[in-house]
Short mmCIF file of C-alpha atoms in Angstrom, two decimals:
data_model
loop_
_atom_site.label_atom_id
_atom_site.label_comp_id
_atom_site.label_asym_id
_atom_site.label_seq_id
_atom_site.Cartn_x
_atom_site.Cartn_y
_atom_site.Cartn_z
CA THR A 110 44.70 2.38 9.07
CA LEU A 111 47.69 4.73 8.85
CA MET A 112 47.99 6.86 11.99
CA LYS A 113 48.37 10.42 10.70
CA CYS A 114 49.42 11.75 14.11
CA THR A 115 52.77 9.98 13.98
CA GLY A 116 55.49 8.95 11.57
CA ASP A 117 57.07 5.64 10.57
CA PHE A 118 59.04 3.29 12.79
CA LEU A 119 62.39 3.01 10.96
CA LYS A 120 65.90 1.70 11.48
CA GLY A 121 67.68 4.30 13.56
CA SER A 122 64.47 6.29 14.02
CA TYR A 123 62.12 4.64 16.49
CA GLU A 124 59.77 7.50 17.32
CA GLY A 125 57.05 6.63 14.82
CA ARG A 126 54.19 4.21 15.46
CA ASN A 127 53.54 3.14 11.84
CA PHE A 128 55.35 0.01 10.64
CA ARG A 129 55.29 -0.62 6.89
CA PHE A 130 55.45 -4.38 6.31
CA GLY A 131 54.93 -4.49 2.58
CA ILE A 132 53.01 -7.45 1.16
CA ARG A 133 53.80 -9.79 4.05
CA GLU A 134 50.56 -10.68 5.81
CA PHE A 135 51.94 -13.61 7.83
CA GLY A 136 55.01 -11.65 8.94
CA MET A 137 52.82 -8.65 9.76
CA GLY A 138 50.62 -10.74 12.02
CA ALA A 139 53.58 -12.46 13.67
CA VAL A 140 55.38 -9.19 14.44
CA SER A 141 52.15 -7.68 15.77
CA ASN A 142 51.74 -10.67 18.08
CA ALA A 143 55.30 -10.20 19.30
CA VAL A 144 54.60 -6.55 20.15
CA SER A 145 51.69 -7.66 22.31
CA LEU A 146 53.54 -10.54 23.95
CA HIS A 147 56.46 -8.26 24.83
CA LYS A 148 54.10 -6.81 27.47
CA THR A 149 55.10 -3.16 27.12
CA GLY A 150 51.50 -1.97 27.29
CA LEU A 151 51.33 -1.24 23.58
CA VAL A 152 48.20 -2.30 21.67
CA PRO A 153 49.28 -3.58 18.23
CA TYR A 154 46.97 -3.63 15.26
CA CYS A 155 47.59 -4.61 11.67
CA ALA A 156 45.46 -4.20 8.58
CA THR A 157 44.76 -5.83 5.23
CA PHE A 158 41.86 -6.90 3.02
CA THR A 159 39.66 -9.58 4.61
CA ILE A 160 40.53 -12.13 1.91
CA PHE A 161 44.26 -11.72 2.59
CA SER A 162 43.79 -12.71 6.22
CA ASP A 163 44.13 -16.25 4.86
CA TYR A 164 47.81 -15.48 4.30
CA MET A 165 48.24 -14.66 8.00
CA ARG A 166 45.79 -17.21 9.35
CA ASN A 167 48.45 -19.01 11.36
CA SER A 168 49.41 -15.71 12.99
CA ILE A 169 45.76 -15.12 13.86
CA ARG A 170 45.40 -18.63 15.26
CA LEU A 171 48.60 -18.30 17.30
CA ALA A 172 47.42 -14.95 18.67
CA ALA A 173 44.45 -16.77 20.17
CA LEU A 174 46.56 -19.71 21.32
CA ALA A 175 49.32 -17.58 22.88
CA GLN A 176 46.93 -14.93 24.26
CA ALA A 177 48.32 -12.04 22.25
CA GLY A 178 46.16 -8.92 22.29
CA THR A 179 46.55 -8.18 18.59
CA ILE A 180 43.79 -6.36 16.74
CA PHE A 181 43.43 -7.59 13.16
CA VAL A 182 41.65 -4.91 11.11
CA THR A 183 40.37 -5.99 7.70
CA THR A 184 38.25 -4.33 5.03
CA HIS A 185 36.49 -5.36 1.79
CA ASP A 186 34.61 -8.08 3.65
CA SER A 187 32.17 -9.46 1.06
CA ILE A 188 31.18 -9.73 -2.60
CA ALA A 189 30.56 -5.97 -2.45
CA VAL A 190 34.30 -5.70 -3.15
CA GLY A 191 33.07 -5.68 -6.74
CA GLU A 192 35.29 -5.67 -9.80
CA ASP A 193 38.25 -7.43 -8.18
CA GLY A 194 36.16 -10.54 -8.56
CA PRO A 195 35.91 -13.86 -6.73
CA THR A 196 39.64 -14.06 -5.94
CA HIS A 197 39.15 -11.05 -3.66
CA GLN A 198 35.63 -11.79 -2.36
CA PRO A 199 35.91 -13.54 1.02
CA ILE A 200 32.71 -15.57 1.08
CA GLU A 201 34.11 -18.26 3.42
CA THR A 202 36.73 -16.29 5.37
CA ILE A 203 34.67 -14.83 8.21
CA PRO A 204 32.74 -18.04 8.97
CA SER A 205 35.99 -20.00 9.05
CA LEU A 206 37.61 -17.52 11.44
CA ARG A 207 34.68 -17.92 13.83
CA MET A 208 35.86 -21.51 14.36
CA ILE A 209 39.13 -20.41 16.01
CA PRO A 210 38.84 -20.71 19.81
CA ASP A 211 39.36 -17.51 21.83
CA LEU A 212 39.25 -15.24 18.77
CA THR A 213 36.61 -12.51 18.83
CA VAL A 214 35.30 -11.82 15.31
CA ILE A 215 33.27 -8.62 14.88
CA ARG A 216 31.45 -7.52 11.72
CA PRO A 217 29.88 -4.10 12.46
CA ALA A 218 26.89 -2.67 10.62
CA ASP A 219 27.69 1.06 10.67
CA CYS A 220 29.88 3.78 12.21
CA ASN A 221 28.42 3.34 15.69
CA GLU A 222 29.02 -0.38 15.71
CA THR A 223 32.52 0.14 14.31
CA SER A 224 33.30 2.44 17.23
CA GLY A 225 31.90 -0.19 19.58
CA ALA A 226 33.99 -2.86 17.88
CA TYR A 227 37.20 -0.90 18.41
CA LYS A 228 36.21 -0.34 22.06
CA VAL A 229 35.76 -4.08 22.55
CA ALA A 230 39.01 -4.83 20.72
CA VAL A 231 41.11 -2.43 22.82
CA GLU A 232 39.58 -3.73 26.05
CA LYS A 233 40.19 -7.33 24.95
CA SER A 234 43.81 -6.41 24.21
CA LYS A 235 44.62 -4.39 27.34
CA LEU A 236 42.52 -6.19 29.95
CA GLN A 237 42.55 -9.80 28.73
CA SER A 238 45.47 -9.95 26.27
CA MET A 239 43.21 -11.62 23.70
CA PRO A 240 42.94 -10.98 19.94
CA THR A 241 40.09 -9.46 17.96
CA PHE A 242 39.36 -9.66 14.24
CA LEU A 243 37.39 -6.78 12.68
CA ALA A 244 35.69 -7.30 9.31
CA LEU A 245 34.71 -3.98 7.73
CA THR A 246 33.10 -3.11 4.41
CA ARG A 247 34.46 -1.45 1.32
CA GLN A 248 31.22 0.38 0.61
CA ALA A 249 29.69 3.21 2.63
CA LEU A 250 26.81 2.17 4.88
CA PRO A 251 23.95 4.19 6.39
CA ASN A 252 24.01 4.89 10.10
CA LEU A 253 21.11 2.90 11.54
CA PRO A 254 18.72 4.86 13.78
CA ASN A 255 18.95 2.44 16.70
CA SER A 256 22.52 1.20 16.34
CA SER A 257 24.64 1.40 19.45
CA ILE A 258 28.28 1.65 20.46
CA GLU A 259 27.52 0.10 23.85
CA ASN A 260 25.44 -2.82 22.60
CA VAL A 261 28.26 -4.24 20.48
CA GLU A 262 29.72 -5.78 23.63
CA LYS A 263 26.53 -7.87 23.92
CA GLY A 264 27.21 -9.44 20.54
CA ALA A 265 23.64 -8.96 19.32
CA TYR A 266 20.73 -6.61 19.97
CA ALA A 267 17.53 -5.38 18.33
CA VAL A 268 17.77 -2.45 15.92
CA VAL A 269 14.09 -2.77 15.02
CA GLU A 270 12.03 -3.84 18.01
CA CYS A 271 8.46 -5.00 18.41
CA GLU A 272 6.49 -6.90 21.01
CA ASP A 273 5.51 -10.48 20.24
CA PRO A 274 7.34 -10.66 16.88
CA GLU A 275 6.10 -13.03 14.22
CA LEU A 276 9.54 -13.19 12.58
CA ILE A 277 13.10 -12.33 13.58
CA LEU A 278 15.62 -11.27 10.92
CA ILE A 279 19.26 -11.55 12.00
CA GLY A 280 21.92 -9.68 10.04
CA THR A 281 25.59 -8.84 10.33
CA GLY A 282 27.60 -6.00 8.83
CA SER A 283 26.24 -4.51 5.63
CA GLU A 284 23.25 -6.85 5.63
CA VAL A 285 21.71 -5.33 8.77
CA SER A 286 20.49 -2.30 6.82
CA LEU A 287 19.16 -4.72 4.19
CA CYS A 288 17.17 -6.52 6.89
CA VAL A 289 15.80 -3.19 8.13
CA ASP A 290 14.66 -2.28 4.62
CA ALA A 291 13.11 -5.72 4.11
CA ALA A 292 11.21 -5.47 7.39
CA LYS A 293 9.71 -2.15 6.26
CA GLU A 294 8.33 -3.88 3.17
CA MET A 295 6.62 -6.59 5.18
CA SER A 296 3.58 -4.51 6.04
CA GLY A 297 1.21 -6.07 8.50
CA LYS A 298 3.90 -8.40 9.87
CA LYS A 299 5.58 -7.90 13.23
CA VAL A 300 9.28 -8.24 12.44
CA ARG A 301 12.16 -7.81 14.86
CA VAL A 302 15.52 -7.03 13.26
CA VAL A 303 18.60 -8.12 15.19
CA SER A 304 22.10 -6.92 14.49
CA MET A 305 24.58 -9.64 15.46
CA PRO A 306 28.06 -8.17 15.02
CA CYS A 307 29.74 -10.86 17.12
CA TRP A 308 28.77 -14.48 17.74
CA GLU A 309 31.39 -14.97 20.46
CA LEU A 310 30.21 -12.02 22.56
CA PHE A 311 26.58 -13.07 22.17
CA ARG A 312 27.35 -16.57 23.45
CA GLU A 313 28.78 -14.99 26.62
CA GLN A 314 25.50 -13.24 27.48
CA PRO A 315 23.11 -14.66 30.09
CA ALA A 316 20.63 -17.19 28.75
CA SER A 317 17.82 -14.86 29.79
CA TYR A 318 19.10 -12.14 27.44
CA ARG A 319 19.72 -14.54 24.55
CA ASP A 320 16.30 -16.15 24.89
CA ALA A 321 14.54 -12.78 25.13
CA LEU A 322 16.24 -11.49 21.99
CA LEU A 323 15.94 -14.64 19.89
CA THR A 324 12.55 -15.67 21.21
CA LYS A 325 11.95 -19.40 21.19
CA GLY A 326 9.18 -20.53 18.90
CA VAL A 327 9.49 -17.50 16.63
CA PRO A 328 10.86 -18.20 13.11
CA LYS A 329 14.33 -16.74 12.66
CA MET A 330 16.20 -16.06 9.41
CA SER A 331 19.83 -15.01 9.05
CA VAL A 332 21.06 -12.74 6.26
CA GLU A 333 24.83 -12.58 5.68
CA ALA A 334 26.90 -12.18 2.51
CA ALA A 335 28.97 -15.24 3.35
CA VAL A 336 28.61 -19.01 3.42
CA THR A 337 25.77 -20.15 5.65
CA MET A 338 27.89 -22.52 7.76
CA GLY A 339 27.21 -22.20 11.48
CA TRP A 340 24.03 -20.15 11.34
CA GLY A 341 21.94 -23.10 12.51
CA GLU A 342 22.99 -22.19 16.05
CA PHE A 343 20.89 -19.03 15.92
CA ALA A 344 18.44 -19.22 13.01
CA ASP A 345 16.03 -21.62 11.35
CA ALA A 346 16.48 -20.37 7.78
CA PHE A 347 19.41 -18.77 6.00
CA VAL A 348 20.13 -16.28 3.23
CA GLY A 349 23.78 -16.44 2.23
CA ILE A 350 26.20 -17.16 -0.60
CA ASN A 351 27.58 -20.69 -0.95
CA VAL A 352 29.10 -20.09 -4.38
CA PHE A 353 32.03 -17.98 -5.54
CA GLY A 354 31.24 -14.41 -6.53
CA ALA A 355 31.83 -12.56 -9.78
CA SER A 356 33.56 -9.51 -11.20
CA ALA A 357 31.05 -6.65 -11.37
CA PRO A 358 30.34 -3.42 -9.49
CA GLY A 359 29.70 -4.14 -5.82
CA GLY A 360 26.04 -3.16 -5.95
CA THR A 361 25.49 -5.37 -8.98
CA CYS A 362 27.08 -8.33 -7.23
CA MET A 363 24.88 -7.90 -4.17
CA GLU A 364 21.79 -7.62 -6.35
CA LYS A 365 22.58 -10.62 -8.56
CA PHE A 366 23.50 -12.92 -5.69
CA GLY A 367 20.27 -12.26 -3.82
CA PHE A 368 21.17 -9.56 -1.32
CA ASN A 369 18.30 -7.27 -2.24
CA VAL A 370 15.01 -6.37 -0.60
CA PRO A 371 12.68 -8.42 -2.87
CA ASN A 372 14.66 -11.62 -2.39
CA VAL A 373 15.02 -11.18 1.37
CA VAL A 374 11.29 -10.45 1.68
CA SER A 375 10.46 -13.52 -0.43
CA CYS A 376 12.69 -15.73 1.72
CA ALA A 377 11.26 -14.19 4.90
CA GLU A 378 7.74 -15.05 3.78
CA LYS A 379 8.85 -18.64 3.16
CA CYS A 380 10.38 -18.73 6.64
CA LEU A 381 7.11 -17.44 8.10
CA ALA A 382 5.31 -20.22 6.25
CA GLY A 383 7.53 -22.83 7.89
CA SER A 384 10.44 -23.27 5.47
CA THR A 385 13.81 -23.92 7.08
CA GLY A 386 17.41 -24.36 5.97
CA ILE A 387 19.08 -22.52 3.09
CA LEU A 388 16.48 -20.39 1.32
CA SER A 389 18.94 -18.45 -0.85
CA ASP A 390 22.51 -19.56 -1.54
CA GLY A 391 23.61 -17.10 -4.22
CA SER A 392 23.36 -19.64 -7.02
CA GLN A 393 20.99 -17.33 -8.91
CA GLY A 394 23.97 -15.02 -9.47
CA LYS A 395 25.63 -17.66 -11.63
CA HIS A 396 22.88 -17.59 -14.26
#
């Protein structure tokens, strides 16, 4: 998040655009809000790990309340953080931030969606003076063939499309590519895969778009490496993690807690057969 094209903002030397806060998440968020509310036209952003956004939660909440156009950039957004363990694995952070009114929370699936997320965030800041929270991964992710910069502003869109789907898989962030891989394994089944980087933006879309994408009467299953709270608004069945994580390499954590193709396919087949609710909650990773 360091801007290499400029230096540091220092006492007696105000030319730089980088401000080094140290380990002061709340202060960092508060100062960033002040920069926005000063109405100089500057777009402030601050950055930390997703889990540490809890330390500046009141700053984030006040940004939404006071209409500050701050962009909160966070990384290491799931159990894929790995060896740092459950203290640094934000299983409940993103769902809890979605509860804050007037805060736009975006969890992009790849480079294209990340570009789209920044576009939305800057427009929210400059045109509406409203805050945006970006949740990015630690691990590298594949660029999805049908991902889109432009479609991020819709909140959700199909990355794998088919007519008259039998099942709709809904993913966010790193789990979108997992949904794509799972759909490929479900031979003979018509599966639509939806990337939903932002709940708030999706809610703003016309009902005709929302109903066409998440077709009524078609079983829908969400896949997100976070607690399953809230997903009942969009899906019938859920794959998530409702337990604390563990210290292990990121890939091992994802595998053990159920974020792998065989488990997603198994849960998808149960969803197709009529099962609803939490189909995988990560508890298998504790054994």
